[in-house]
Coordinates of C-alpha atoms and ligand atoms in Angstrom, one line a residue:
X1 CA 56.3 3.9 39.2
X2 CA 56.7 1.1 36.8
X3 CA 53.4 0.0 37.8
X4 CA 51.7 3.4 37.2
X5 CA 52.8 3.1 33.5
X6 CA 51.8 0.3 32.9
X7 CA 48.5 1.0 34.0
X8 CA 48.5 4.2 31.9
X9 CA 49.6 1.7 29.6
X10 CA 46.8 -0.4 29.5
X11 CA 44.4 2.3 29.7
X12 CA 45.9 3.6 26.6
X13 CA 45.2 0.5 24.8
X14 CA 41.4 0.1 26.3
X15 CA 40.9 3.5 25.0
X16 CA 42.2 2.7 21.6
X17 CA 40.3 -0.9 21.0
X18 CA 37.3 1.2 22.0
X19 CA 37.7 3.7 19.4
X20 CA 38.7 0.6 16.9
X21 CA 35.1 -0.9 17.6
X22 CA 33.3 2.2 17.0
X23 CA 34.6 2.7 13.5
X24 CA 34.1 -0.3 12.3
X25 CA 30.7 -0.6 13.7
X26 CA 28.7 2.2 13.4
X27 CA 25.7 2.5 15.0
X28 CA 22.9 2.6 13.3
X29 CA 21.9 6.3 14.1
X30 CA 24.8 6.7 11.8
X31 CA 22.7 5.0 8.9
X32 CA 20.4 7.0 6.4
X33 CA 17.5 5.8 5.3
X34 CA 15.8 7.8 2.1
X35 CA 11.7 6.8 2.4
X36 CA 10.0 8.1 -0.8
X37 CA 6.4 8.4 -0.2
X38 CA 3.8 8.3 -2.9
X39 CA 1.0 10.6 -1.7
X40 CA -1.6 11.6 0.6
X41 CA -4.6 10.6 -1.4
X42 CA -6.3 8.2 1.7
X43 CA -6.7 8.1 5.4
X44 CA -5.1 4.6 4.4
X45 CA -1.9 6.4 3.2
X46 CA -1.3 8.9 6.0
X47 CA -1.4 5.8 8.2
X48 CA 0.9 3.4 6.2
X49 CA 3.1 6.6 6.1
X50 CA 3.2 7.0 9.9
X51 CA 3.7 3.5 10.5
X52 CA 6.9 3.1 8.5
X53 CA 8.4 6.3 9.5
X54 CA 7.9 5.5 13.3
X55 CA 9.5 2.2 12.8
X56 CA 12.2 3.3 11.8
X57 CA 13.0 6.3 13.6
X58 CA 12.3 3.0 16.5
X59 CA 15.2 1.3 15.3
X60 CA 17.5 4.7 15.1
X61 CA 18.0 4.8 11.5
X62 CA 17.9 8.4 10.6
X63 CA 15.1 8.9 7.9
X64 CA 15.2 11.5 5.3
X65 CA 11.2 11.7 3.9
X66 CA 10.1 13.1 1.2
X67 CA 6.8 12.9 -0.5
X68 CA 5.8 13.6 -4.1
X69 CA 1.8 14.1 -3.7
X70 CA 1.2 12.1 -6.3
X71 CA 3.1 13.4 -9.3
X72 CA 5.4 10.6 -10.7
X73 CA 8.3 12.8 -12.1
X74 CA 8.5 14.1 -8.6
X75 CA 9.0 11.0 -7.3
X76 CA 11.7 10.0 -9.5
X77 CA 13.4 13.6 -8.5
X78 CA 13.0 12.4 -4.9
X79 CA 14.9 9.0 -5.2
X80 CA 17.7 11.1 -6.9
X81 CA 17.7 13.3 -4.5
X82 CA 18.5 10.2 -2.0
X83 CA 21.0 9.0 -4.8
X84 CA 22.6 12.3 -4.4
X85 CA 22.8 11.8 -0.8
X86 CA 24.5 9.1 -0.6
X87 CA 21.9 7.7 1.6
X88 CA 22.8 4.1 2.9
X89 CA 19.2 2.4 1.8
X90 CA 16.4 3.8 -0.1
X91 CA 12.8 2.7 0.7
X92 CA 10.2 3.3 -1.9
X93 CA 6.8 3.8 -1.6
X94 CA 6.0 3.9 -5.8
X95 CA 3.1 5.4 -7.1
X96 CA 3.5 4.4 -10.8
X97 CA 4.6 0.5 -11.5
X98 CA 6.7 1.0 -14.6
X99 CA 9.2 3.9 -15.5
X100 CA 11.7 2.6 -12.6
X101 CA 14.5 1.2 -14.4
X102 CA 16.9 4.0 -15.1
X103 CA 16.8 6.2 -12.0
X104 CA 17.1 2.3 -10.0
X105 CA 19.8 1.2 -12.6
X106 CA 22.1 4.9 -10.7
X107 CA 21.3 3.6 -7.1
X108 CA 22.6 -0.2 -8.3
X109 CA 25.7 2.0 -9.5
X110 CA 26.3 4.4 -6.5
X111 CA 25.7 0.7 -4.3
X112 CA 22.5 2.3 -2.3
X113 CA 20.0 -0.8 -2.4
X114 CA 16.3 -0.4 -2.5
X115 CA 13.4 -2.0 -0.9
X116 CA 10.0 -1.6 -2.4
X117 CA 6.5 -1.2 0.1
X118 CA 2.8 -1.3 -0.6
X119 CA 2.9 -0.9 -4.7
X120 CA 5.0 -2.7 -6.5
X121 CA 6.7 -1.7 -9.9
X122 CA 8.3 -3.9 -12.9
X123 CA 11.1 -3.6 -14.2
X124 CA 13.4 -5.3 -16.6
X125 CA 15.6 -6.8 -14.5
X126 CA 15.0 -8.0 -11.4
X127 CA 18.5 -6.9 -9.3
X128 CA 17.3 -3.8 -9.0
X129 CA 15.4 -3.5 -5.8
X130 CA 16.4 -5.9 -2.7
X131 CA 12.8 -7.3 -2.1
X132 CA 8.6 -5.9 -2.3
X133 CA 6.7 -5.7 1.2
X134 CA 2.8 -5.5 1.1
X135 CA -0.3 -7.1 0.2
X136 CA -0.8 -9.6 -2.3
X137 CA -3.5 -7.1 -4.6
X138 CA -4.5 -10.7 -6.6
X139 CA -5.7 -12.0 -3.8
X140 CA -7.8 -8.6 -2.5
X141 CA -9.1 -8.5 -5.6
X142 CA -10.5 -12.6 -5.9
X143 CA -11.9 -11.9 -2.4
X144 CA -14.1 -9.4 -3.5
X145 CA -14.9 -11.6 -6.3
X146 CA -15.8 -14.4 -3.9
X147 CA -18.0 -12.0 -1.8
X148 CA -20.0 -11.2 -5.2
X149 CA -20.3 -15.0 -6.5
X150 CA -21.2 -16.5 -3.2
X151 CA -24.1 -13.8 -2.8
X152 CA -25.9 -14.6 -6.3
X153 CA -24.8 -18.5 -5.3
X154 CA -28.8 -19.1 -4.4
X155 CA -30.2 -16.5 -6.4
X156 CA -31.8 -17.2 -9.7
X157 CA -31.2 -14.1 -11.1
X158 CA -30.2 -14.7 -14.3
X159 CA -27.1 -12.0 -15.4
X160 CA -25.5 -10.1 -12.5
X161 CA -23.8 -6.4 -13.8
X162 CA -21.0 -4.9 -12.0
X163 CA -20.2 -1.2 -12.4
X164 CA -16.0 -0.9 -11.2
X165 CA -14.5 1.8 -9.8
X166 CA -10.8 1.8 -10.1
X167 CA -7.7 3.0 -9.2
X168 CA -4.8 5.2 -10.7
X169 CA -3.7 3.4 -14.0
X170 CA -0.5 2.5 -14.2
X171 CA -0.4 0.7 -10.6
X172 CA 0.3 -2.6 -9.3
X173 CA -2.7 -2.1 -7.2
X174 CA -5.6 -1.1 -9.7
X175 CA -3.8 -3.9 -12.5
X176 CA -4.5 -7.0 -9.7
X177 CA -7.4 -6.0 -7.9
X178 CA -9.0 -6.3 -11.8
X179 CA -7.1 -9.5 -12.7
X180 CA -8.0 -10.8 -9.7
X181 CA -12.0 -9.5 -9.7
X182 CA -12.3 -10.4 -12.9
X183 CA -10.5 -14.2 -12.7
X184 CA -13.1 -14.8 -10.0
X185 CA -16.3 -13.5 -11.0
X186 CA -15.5 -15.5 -14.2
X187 CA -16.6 -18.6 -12.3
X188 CA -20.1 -17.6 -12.5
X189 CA -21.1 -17.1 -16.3
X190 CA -23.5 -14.4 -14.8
X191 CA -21.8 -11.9 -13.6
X192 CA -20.0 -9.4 -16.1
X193 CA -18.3 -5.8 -15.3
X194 CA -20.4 -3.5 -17.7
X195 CA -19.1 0.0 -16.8
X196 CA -16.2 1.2 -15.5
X197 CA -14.6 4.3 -14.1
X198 CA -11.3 5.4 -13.1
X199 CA -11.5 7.4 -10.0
X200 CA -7.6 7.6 -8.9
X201 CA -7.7 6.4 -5.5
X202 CA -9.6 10.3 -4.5
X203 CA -12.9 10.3 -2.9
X204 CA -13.4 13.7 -5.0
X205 CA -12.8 12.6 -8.6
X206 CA -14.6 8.8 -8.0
X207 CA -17.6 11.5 -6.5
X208 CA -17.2 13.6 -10.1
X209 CA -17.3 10.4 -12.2
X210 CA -19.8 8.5 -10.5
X211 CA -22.5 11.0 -10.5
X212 CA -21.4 12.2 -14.2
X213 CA -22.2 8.1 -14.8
X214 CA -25.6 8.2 -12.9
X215 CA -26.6 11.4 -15.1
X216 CA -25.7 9.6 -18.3
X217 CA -27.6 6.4 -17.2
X218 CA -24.9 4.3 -16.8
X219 CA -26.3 3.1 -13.5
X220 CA -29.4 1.4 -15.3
X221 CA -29.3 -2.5 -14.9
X222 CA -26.3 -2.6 -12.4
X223 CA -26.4 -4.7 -9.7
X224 CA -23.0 -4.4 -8.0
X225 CA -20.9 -1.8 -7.4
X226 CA -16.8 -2.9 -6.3
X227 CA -14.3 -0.2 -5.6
X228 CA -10.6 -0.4 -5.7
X229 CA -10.6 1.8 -2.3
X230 CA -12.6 3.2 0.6
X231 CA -12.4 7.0 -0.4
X232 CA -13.7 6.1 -3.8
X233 CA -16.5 3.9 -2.3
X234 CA -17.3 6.8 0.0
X235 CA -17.3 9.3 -3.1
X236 CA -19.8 7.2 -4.9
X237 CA -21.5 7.0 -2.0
X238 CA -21.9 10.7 -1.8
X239 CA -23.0 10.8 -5.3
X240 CA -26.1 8.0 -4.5
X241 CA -26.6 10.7 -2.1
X242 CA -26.9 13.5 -3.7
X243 CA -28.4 12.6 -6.7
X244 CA -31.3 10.9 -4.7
X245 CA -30.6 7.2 -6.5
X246 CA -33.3 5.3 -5.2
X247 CA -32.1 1.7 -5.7
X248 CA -29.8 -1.0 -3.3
X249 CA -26.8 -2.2 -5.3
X250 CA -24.5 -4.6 -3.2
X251 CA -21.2 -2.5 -2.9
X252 CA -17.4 -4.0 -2.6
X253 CA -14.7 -2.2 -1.1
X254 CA -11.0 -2.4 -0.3
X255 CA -8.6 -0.8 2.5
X256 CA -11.1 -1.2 5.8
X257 CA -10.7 2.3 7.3
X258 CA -12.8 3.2 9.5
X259 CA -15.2 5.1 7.9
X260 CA -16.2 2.1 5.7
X261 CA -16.5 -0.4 8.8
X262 CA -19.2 2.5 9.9
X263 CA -20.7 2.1 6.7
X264 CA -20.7 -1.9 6.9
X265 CA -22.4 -2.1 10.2
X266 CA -25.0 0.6 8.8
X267 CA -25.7 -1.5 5.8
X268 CA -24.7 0.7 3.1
X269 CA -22.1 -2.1 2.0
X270 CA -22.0 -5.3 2.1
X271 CA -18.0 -6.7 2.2
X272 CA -14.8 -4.4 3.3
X273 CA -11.6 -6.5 1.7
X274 CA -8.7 -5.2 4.2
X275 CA -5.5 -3.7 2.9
X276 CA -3.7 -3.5 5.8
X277 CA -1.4 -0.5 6.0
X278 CA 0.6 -1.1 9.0
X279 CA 3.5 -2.5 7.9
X280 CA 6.4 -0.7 9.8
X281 CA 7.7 -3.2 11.7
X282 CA 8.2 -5.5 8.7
X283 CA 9.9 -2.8 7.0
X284 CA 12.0 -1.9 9.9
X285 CA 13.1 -5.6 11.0
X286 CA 13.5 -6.0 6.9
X287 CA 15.9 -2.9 7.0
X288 CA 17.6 -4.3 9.9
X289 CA 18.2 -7.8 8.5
X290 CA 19.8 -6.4 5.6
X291 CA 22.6 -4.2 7.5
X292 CA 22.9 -7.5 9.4
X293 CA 24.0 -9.2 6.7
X294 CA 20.9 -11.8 6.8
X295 CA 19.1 -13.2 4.4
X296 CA 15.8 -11.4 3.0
X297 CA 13.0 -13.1 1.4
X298 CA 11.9 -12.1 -2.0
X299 CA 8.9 -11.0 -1.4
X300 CA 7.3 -10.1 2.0
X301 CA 3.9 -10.3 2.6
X302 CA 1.3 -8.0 4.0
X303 CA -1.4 -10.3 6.3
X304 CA -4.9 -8.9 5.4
X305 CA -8.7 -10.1 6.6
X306 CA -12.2 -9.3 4.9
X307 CA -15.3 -8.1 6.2
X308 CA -18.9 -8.2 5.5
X309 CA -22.4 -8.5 6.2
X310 CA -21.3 -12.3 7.1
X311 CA -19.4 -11.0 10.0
X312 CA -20.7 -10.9 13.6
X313 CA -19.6 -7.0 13.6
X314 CA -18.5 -7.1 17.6
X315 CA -15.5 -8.9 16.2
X316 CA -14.2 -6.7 14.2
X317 CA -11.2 -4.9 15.7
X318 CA -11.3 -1.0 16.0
X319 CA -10.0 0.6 13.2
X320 CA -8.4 3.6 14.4
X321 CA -7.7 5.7 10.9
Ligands
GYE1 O1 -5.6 0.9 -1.2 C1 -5.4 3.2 -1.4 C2 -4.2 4.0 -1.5 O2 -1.5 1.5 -2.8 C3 -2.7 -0.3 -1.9 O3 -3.4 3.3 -2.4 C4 -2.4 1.2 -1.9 C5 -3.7 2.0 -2.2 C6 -4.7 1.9 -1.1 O4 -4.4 5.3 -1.6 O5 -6.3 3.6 -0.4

């Protein structure tokens, strides 16, 4: 008898230091995490979309999405949303790179931290967001640069004109592939961007604006033709098409899906900069760290390659979006 009780006994107490460790360590199912996408505008985006939602979901964080299609006041309605939530992390995908600093100042207050993927905003002060994952935009851009320079490296030609094709304004994105175009190029006092258009990041509006360029002859004396992104490439593409523009310009783009690597090994263009778009699992394992309690570096970055009519094609990895 006096054995049976305390057997019951210990039981009791098993039971109890069981229920003790499960409330002060929740699993991470237990754990919200508020994604704010930016938009479906690319093949690029749905993919980048996928890949941090599944990684995620992987890890059992419970994920609440939302997406704002591209309008920015949604997006800022969206992170409140999460704020209201009282989700325990927000990850945002940012379309815009300023206009951050209030809505992030009221997650600092209600303690929800944020992490910041693929664009990357400004703000005044820095505490407001945990750490940026993606690509290093500078260096997309200078890439392209170097693909343009080293081309007209033997040739005599004497002035080289680029006609650019950007994206949204406003964006971390469109800001450094410029700077860091336009920093390179500058090595070669030949080559200068004469016309420029803004096409949003759509394969539809860079379409519009390049042919409305062609009709008003803005096409005359260019030599080089460098994107921000794929759809954009692929609308001005359409446009060369359709307006019968009889003339090869050497053509620059960024992002790598696979559309463009078909163009590429077609000849239509000559260098594909990669933005790489699966970045999940950094997210994810970033995530993780931080309910850990490790360390997170400032800024995470994004590993991205280039190709181009340099490349033995057959070694370039299938694409797959
Ligand atoms: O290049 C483009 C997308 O923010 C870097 O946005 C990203 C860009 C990407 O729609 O295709």
């Amino acid at each position: 008898m006096k054995n049976k009780s305390f057997f019951i006994l210990v039981a009791f107490c098993l039971l109890l230091a069981g229920c003790t460790f499960n409330s002060t360590e929740p699993t991470k199912k237990e754990l919200t995490i508020g994604f704010s996408q930016a938009g479906t505008e690319s093949n690029w985006r749905k993919v980048q979309n996928q890949s941090i939602k599944e990684a995620l979901e992987k890890q059992n964080f419970q994920v609440l999405h939302r997406n704002s299609y591209s309008d920015p006041k949604q997006q800022i309605q969206d992170v409140m949303t999460f704020i209201a939530y009282q989700v325990d992390m927000i990850v945002l995908s940012p379309i815009e790179e300023t206009g951050w600093d209030s809505v992030l100042e009221e997650a600092k207050e209600a303690n929800i931290p944020v992490i910041i993927v693929d664009r990357n905003i400004t703000t005044e002060k820095q505490d407001l967001y945990l750490t940026h994952i993606g690509s290093s935009f500078k260096a997309q851009g200078s890439r392209a640069g170097l693909y343009v320079t080293n081309h007209y490296q033997q040739k005599t030609q004497e002035s080289i004109q680029v006609f650019e094709i950007r994206g949204s304004e406003n964006t971390s994105p469109t800001r450094l592939r410029s700077d860091g175009f336009l920093e390179t190029i500058g090595r070669d006092p030949r080559i200068h961007v004469r016309q420029v258009i803004t096409g949003d990041y759509i394969r539809l509006k860079a379409k519009e604006q390049f042919s409305k360029a062609i009709d008003e002859g803005k096409l005359e004396g260019i030599d080089v033709i460098y994107s921000h992104n794929d759809e954009m490439t692929l609308g001005a593409l359409d446009a060369i098409k359709e307006k019968k523009l009889e003339k090869n310009f050497v053509i620059v783009s960024i992002d790598a899906q696979k559309e463009m690597i078909d163009q590429l090994k077609k000849g239509k263009v000559n260098c594909v900069v990669e933005c790489n778009p699966f970045m999940g699992e950094l997210v994810a394992n970033t995530v993780k760290r931080y309910f850990e309690k490790k360390a997170i570096p400032q800024d995470i970055y994004v590993s991205d390659t280039v190709f181009s009519d340099q490349n033995d094609f057959s070694t370039i990895p299938p694409r797959g979006y």
